[in-house]
PDB file of C-alpha atoms in Angstrom:
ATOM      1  CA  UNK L 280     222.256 304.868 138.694  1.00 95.00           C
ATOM      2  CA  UNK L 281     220.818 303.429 141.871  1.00 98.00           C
ATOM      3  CA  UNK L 282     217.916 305.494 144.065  1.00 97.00           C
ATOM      4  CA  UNK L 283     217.463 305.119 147.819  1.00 98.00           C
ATOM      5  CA  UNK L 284     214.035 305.928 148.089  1.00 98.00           C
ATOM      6  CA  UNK L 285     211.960 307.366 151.641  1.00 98.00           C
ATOM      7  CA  UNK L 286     208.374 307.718 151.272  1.00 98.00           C
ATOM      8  CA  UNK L 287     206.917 309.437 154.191  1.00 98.00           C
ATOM      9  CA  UNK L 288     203.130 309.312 155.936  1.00 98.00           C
ATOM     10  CA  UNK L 289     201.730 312.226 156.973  1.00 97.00           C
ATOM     11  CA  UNK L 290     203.366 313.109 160.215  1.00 97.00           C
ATOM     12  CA  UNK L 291     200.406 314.397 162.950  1.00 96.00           C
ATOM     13  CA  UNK L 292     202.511 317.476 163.802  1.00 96.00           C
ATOM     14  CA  UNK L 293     203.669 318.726 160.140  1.00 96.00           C
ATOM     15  CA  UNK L 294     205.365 321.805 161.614  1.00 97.00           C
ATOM     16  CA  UNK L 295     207.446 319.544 163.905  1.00 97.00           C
ATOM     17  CA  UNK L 296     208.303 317.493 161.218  1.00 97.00           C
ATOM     18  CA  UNK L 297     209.484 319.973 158.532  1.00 97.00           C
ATOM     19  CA  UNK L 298     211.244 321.700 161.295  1.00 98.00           C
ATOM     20  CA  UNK L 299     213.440 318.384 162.189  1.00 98.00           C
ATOM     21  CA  UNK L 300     213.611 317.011 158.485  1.00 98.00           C
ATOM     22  CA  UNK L 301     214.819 319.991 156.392  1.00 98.00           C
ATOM     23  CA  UNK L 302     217.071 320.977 159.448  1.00 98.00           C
ATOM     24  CA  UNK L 303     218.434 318.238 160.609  1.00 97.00           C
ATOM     25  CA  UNK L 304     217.820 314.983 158.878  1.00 98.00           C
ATOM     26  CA  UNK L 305     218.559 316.439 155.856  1.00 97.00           C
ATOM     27  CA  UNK L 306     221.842 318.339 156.533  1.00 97.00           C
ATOM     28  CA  UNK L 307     223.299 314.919 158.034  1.00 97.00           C
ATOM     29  CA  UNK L 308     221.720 312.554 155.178  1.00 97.00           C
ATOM     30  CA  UNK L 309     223.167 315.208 152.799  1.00 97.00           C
ATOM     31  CA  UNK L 310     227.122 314.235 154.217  1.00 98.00           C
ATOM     32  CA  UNK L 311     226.727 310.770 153.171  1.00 98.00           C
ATOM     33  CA  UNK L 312     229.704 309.726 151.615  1.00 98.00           C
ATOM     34  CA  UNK L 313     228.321 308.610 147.475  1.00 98.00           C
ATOM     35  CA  UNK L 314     225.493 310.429 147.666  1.00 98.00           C
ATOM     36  CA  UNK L 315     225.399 312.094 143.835  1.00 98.00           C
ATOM     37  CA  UNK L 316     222.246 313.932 144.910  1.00 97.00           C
ATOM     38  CA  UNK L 317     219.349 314.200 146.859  1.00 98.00           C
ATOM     39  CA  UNK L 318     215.407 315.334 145.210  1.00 98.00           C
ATOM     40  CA  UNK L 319     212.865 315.947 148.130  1.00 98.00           C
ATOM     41  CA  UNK L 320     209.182 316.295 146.472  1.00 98.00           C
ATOM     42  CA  UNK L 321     206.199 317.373 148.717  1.00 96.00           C
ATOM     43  CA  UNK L 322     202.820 315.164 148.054  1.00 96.00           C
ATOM     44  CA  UNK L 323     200.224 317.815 147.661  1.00 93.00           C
ATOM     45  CA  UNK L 324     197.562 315.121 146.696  1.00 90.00           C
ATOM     46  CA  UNK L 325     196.120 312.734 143.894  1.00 87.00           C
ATOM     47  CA  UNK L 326     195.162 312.930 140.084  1.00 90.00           C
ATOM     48  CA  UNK L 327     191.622 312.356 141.781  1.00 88.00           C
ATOM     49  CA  UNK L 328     192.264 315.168 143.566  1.00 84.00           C
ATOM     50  CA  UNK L 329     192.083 313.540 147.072  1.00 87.00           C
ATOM     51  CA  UNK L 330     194.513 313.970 149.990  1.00 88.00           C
ATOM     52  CA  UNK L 331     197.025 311.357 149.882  1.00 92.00           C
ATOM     53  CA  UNK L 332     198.385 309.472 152.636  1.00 95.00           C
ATOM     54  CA  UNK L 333     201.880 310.067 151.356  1.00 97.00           C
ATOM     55  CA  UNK L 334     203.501 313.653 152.915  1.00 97.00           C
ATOM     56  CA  UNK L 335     207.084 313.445 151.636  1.00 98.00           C
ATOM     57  CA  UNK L 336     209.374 311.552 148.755  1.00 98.00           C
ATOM     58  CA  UNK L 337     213.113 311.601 148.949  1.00 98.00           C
ATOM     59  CA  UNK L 338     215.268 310.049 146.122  1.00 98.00           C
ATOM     60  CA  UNK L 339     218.776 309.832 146.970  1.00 98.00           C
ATOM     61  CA  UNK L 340     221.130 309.012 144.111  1.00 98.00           C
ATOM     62  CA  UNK L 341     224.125 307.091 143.791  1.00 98.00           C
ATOM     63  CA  UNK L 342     226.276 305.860 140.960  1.00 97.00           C
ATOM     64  CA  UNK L 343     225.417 302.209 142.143  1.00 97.00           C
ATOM     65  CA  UNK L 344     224.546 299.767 144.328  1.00 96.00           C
ATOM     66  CA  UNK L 345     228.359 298.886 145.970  1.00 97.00           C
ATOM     67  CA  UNK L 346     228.579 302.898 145.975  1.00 98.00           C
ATOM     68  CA  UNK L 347     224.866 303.138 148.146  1.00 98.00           C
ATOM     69  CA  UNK L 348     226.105 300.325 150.162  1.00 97.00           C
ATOM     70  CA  UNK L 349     229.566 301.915 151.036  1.00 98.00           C
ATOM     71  CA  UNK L 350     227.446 305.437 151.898  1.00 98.00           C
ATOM     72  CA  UNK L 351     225.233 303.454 154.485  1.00 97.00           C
ATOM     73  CA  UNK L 352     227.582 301.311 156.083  1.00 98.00           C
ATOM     74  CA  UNK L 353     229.528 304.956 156.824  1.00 98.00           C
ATOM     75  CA  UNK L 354     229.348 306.748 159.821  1.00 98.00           C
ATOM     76  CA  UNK L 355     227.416 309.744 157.823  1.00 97.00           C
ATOM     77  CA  UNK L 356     225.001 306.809 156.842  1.00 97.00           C
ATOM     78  CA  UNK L 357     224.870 304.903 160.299  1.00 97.00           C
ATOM     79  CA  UNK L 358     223.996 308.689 161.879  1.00 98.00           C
ATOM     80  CA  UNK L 359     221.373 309.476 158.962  1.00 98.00           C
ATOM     81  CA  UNK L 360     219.720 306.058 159.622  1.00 97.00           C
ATOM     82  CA  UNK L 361     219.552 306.321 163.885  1.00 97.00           C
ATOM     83  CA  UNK L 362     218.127 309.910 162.821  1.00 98.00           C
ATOM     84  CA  UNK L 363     215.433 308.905 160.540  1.00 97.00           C
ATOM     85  CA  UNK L 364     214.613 306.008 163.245  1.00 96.00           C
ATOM     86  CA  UNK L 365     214.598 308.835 165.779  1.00 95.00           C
ATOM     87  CA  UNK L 366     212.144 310.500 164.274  1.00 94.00           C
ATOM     88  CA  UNK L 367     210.036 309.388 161.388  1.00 96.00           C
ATOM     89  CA  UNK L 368     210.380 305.573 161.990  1.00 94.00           C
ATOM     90  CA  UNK L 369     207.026 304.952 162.241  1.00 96.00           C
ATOM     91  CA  UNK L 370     206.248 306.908 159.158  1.00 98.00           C
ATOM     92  CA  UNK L 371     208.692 306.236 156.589  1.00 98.00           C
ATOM     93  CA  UNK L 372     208.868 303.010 153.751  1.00 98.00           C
ATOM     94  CA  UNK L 373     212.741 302.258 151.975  1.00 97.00           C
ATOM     95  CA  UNK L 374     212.931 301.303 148.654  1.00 98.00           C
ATOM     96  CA  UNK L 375     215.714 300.542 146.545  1.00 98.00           C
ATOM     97  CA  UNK L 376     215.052 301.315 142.912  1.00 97.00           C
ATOM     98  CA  UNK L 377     217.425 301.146 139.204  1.00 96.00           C
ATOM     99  CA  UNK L 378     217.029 303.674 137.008  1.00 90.00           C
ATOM    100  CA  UNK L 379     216.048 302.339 133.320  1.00 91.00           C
ATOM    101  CA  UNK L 380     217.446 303.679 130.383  1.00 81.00           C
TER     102      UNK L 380
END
Protein backbone atom coordinates (compact mmCIF):
# COMPACT_ATOMS: atom_id res chain seq x y z
CA UNK A 1 0.00 0.00 0.00
CA UNK A 2 1.36 3.33 -1.13
CA UNK A 3 0.18 6.89 0.72
CA UNK A 4 0.11 10.26 -1.05
CA UNK A 5 0.57 12.40 1.72
CA UNK A 6 -0.54 16.60 1.99
CA UNK A 7 0.49 18.26 5.04
CA UNK A 8 -1.00 21.62 5.29
CA UNK A 9 0.22 25.12 7.19
CA UNK A 10 -2.11 26.96 8.84
CA UNK A 11 -4.01 28.86 6.24
CA UNK A 12 -4.54 32.85 7.56
CA UNK A 13 -8.26 32.65 6.71
CA UNK A 14 -9.27 29.05 8.23
CA UNK A 15 -12.94 29.59 7.36
CA UNK A 16 -11.97 30.22 3.71
CA UNK A 17 -9.99 27.35 3.67
CA UNK A 18 -12.28 24.65 5.14
CA UNK A 19 -14.93 26.14 3.03
CA UNK A 20 -12.82 25.45 -0.39
CA UNK A 21 -11.05 22.16 0.89
CA UNK A 22 -13.91 19.97 2.23
CA UNK A 23 -16.10 21.38 -0.70
CA UNK A 24 -14.26 21.42 -3.41
CA UNK A 25 -10.78 20.06 -3.29
CA UNK A 26 -11.92 17.23 -1.71
CA UNK A 27 -14.96 16.17 -3.82
CA UNK A 28 -12.58 16.38 -7.03
CA UNK A 29 -9.40 14.67 -5.25
CA UNK A 30 -12.00 12.09 -4.08
CA UNK A 31 -12.76 11.07 -8.20
CA UNK A 32 -9.27 10.15 -8.69
CA UNK A 33 -9.15 7.16 -10.54
CA UNK A 34 -6.99 4.35 -7.75
CA UNK A 35 -7.66 6.18 -5.00
CA UNK A 36 -8.57 3.14 -2.28
CA UNK A 37 -9.28 5.88 0.26
CA UNK A 38 -8.77 9.10 1.54
CA UNK A 39 -8.13 9.94 5.84
CA UNK A 40 -8.22 13.81 6.47
CA UNK A 41 -6.94 14.43 10.27
CA UNK A 42 -7.20 18.01 11.77
CA UNK A 43 -3.84 19.12 13.83
CA UNK A 44 -5.27 20.39 17.03
CA UNK A 45 -1.68 20.82 18.51
CA UNK A 46 1.47 19.08 20.15
CA UNK A 47 2.22 16.42 22.95
CA UNK A 48 3.77 19.71 24.52
CA UNK A 49 0.68 21.07 24.19
CA UNK A 50 1.71 23.98 21.86
CA UNK A 51 -0.02 25.14 18.65
CA UNK A 52 1.49 23.50 15.79
CA UNK A 53 2.30 24.93 12.58
CA UNK A 54 0.68 22.02 10.84
CA UNK A 55 -3.44 22.71 10.18
CA UNK A 56 -4.35 19.68 8.05
CA UNK A 57 -3.00 15.89 7.09
CA UNK A 58 -4.44 14.04 4.17
CA UNK A 59 -3.36 10.39 3.42
CA UNK A 60 -4.57 9.18 0.23
CA UNK A 61 -4.23 5.45 -0.38
CA UNK A 62 -3.50 3.42 -3.23
CA UNK A 63 -2.72 -0.20 -3.85
CA UNK A 64 0.77 0.98 -5.24
CA UNK A 65 2.99 3.10 -6.67
CA UNK A 66 2.16 2.35 -10.76
CA UNK A 67 -1.60 2.53 -9.38
CA UNK A 68 -0.81 6.38 -7.60
CA UNK A 69 1.02 7.19 -10.69
CA UNK A 70 -1.84 6.17 -13.16
CA UNK A 71 -4.43 8.30 -10.64
CA UNK A 72 -2.20 11.51 -11.08
CA UNK A 73 -1.33 11.42 -14.53
CA UNK A 74 -5.50 11.26 -14.98
CA UNK A 75 -7.55 14.00 -15.72
CA UNK A 76 -9.29 13.60 -12.05
CA UNK A 77 -5.56 13.86 -10.84
CA UNK A 78 -4.30 16.69 -13.29
CA UNK A 79 -7.70 18.77 -11.99
CA UNK A 80 -7.02 17.80 -8.17
CA UNK A 81 -3.38 18.99 -8.58
CA UNK A 82 -4.22 22.68 -10.59
CA UNK A 83 -6.83 22.82 -7.56
CA UNK A 84 -4.58 22.29 -4.71
CA UNK A 85 -2.04 24.79 -6.63
CA UNK A 86 -5.02 27.13 -6.85
CA UNK A 87 -5.43 27.32 -3.55
CA UNK A 88 -3.20 25.96 -0.87
CA UNK A 89 0.09 25.99 -2.93
CA UNK A 90 1.84 27.97 -0.75
CA UNK A 91 0.80 25.95 2.21
CA UNK A 92 0.93 22.43 1.44
CA UNK A 93 4.26 19.72 1.55
CA UNK A 94 3.82 16.08 -0.75
CA UNK A 95 5.14 13.13 0.47
CA UNK A 96 5.15 9.80 -0.83
CA UNK A 97 5.24 7.17 1.88
CA UNK A 98 5.10 2.77 1.96
CA UNK A 99 3.26 1.33 4.39
CA UNK A 100 5.40 -1.33 6.55
CA UNK A 101 4.12 -4.45 7.54
Amino acid sequence: MVKLIALYKQPENKEEFDEHYFNVHGPITEKIPGLQKMEVTKIVGTPMGKDSEYYILCEMYYEDYDALQQGMRSPEGKASGKDLMGFAGKLVTMMIGEEIK
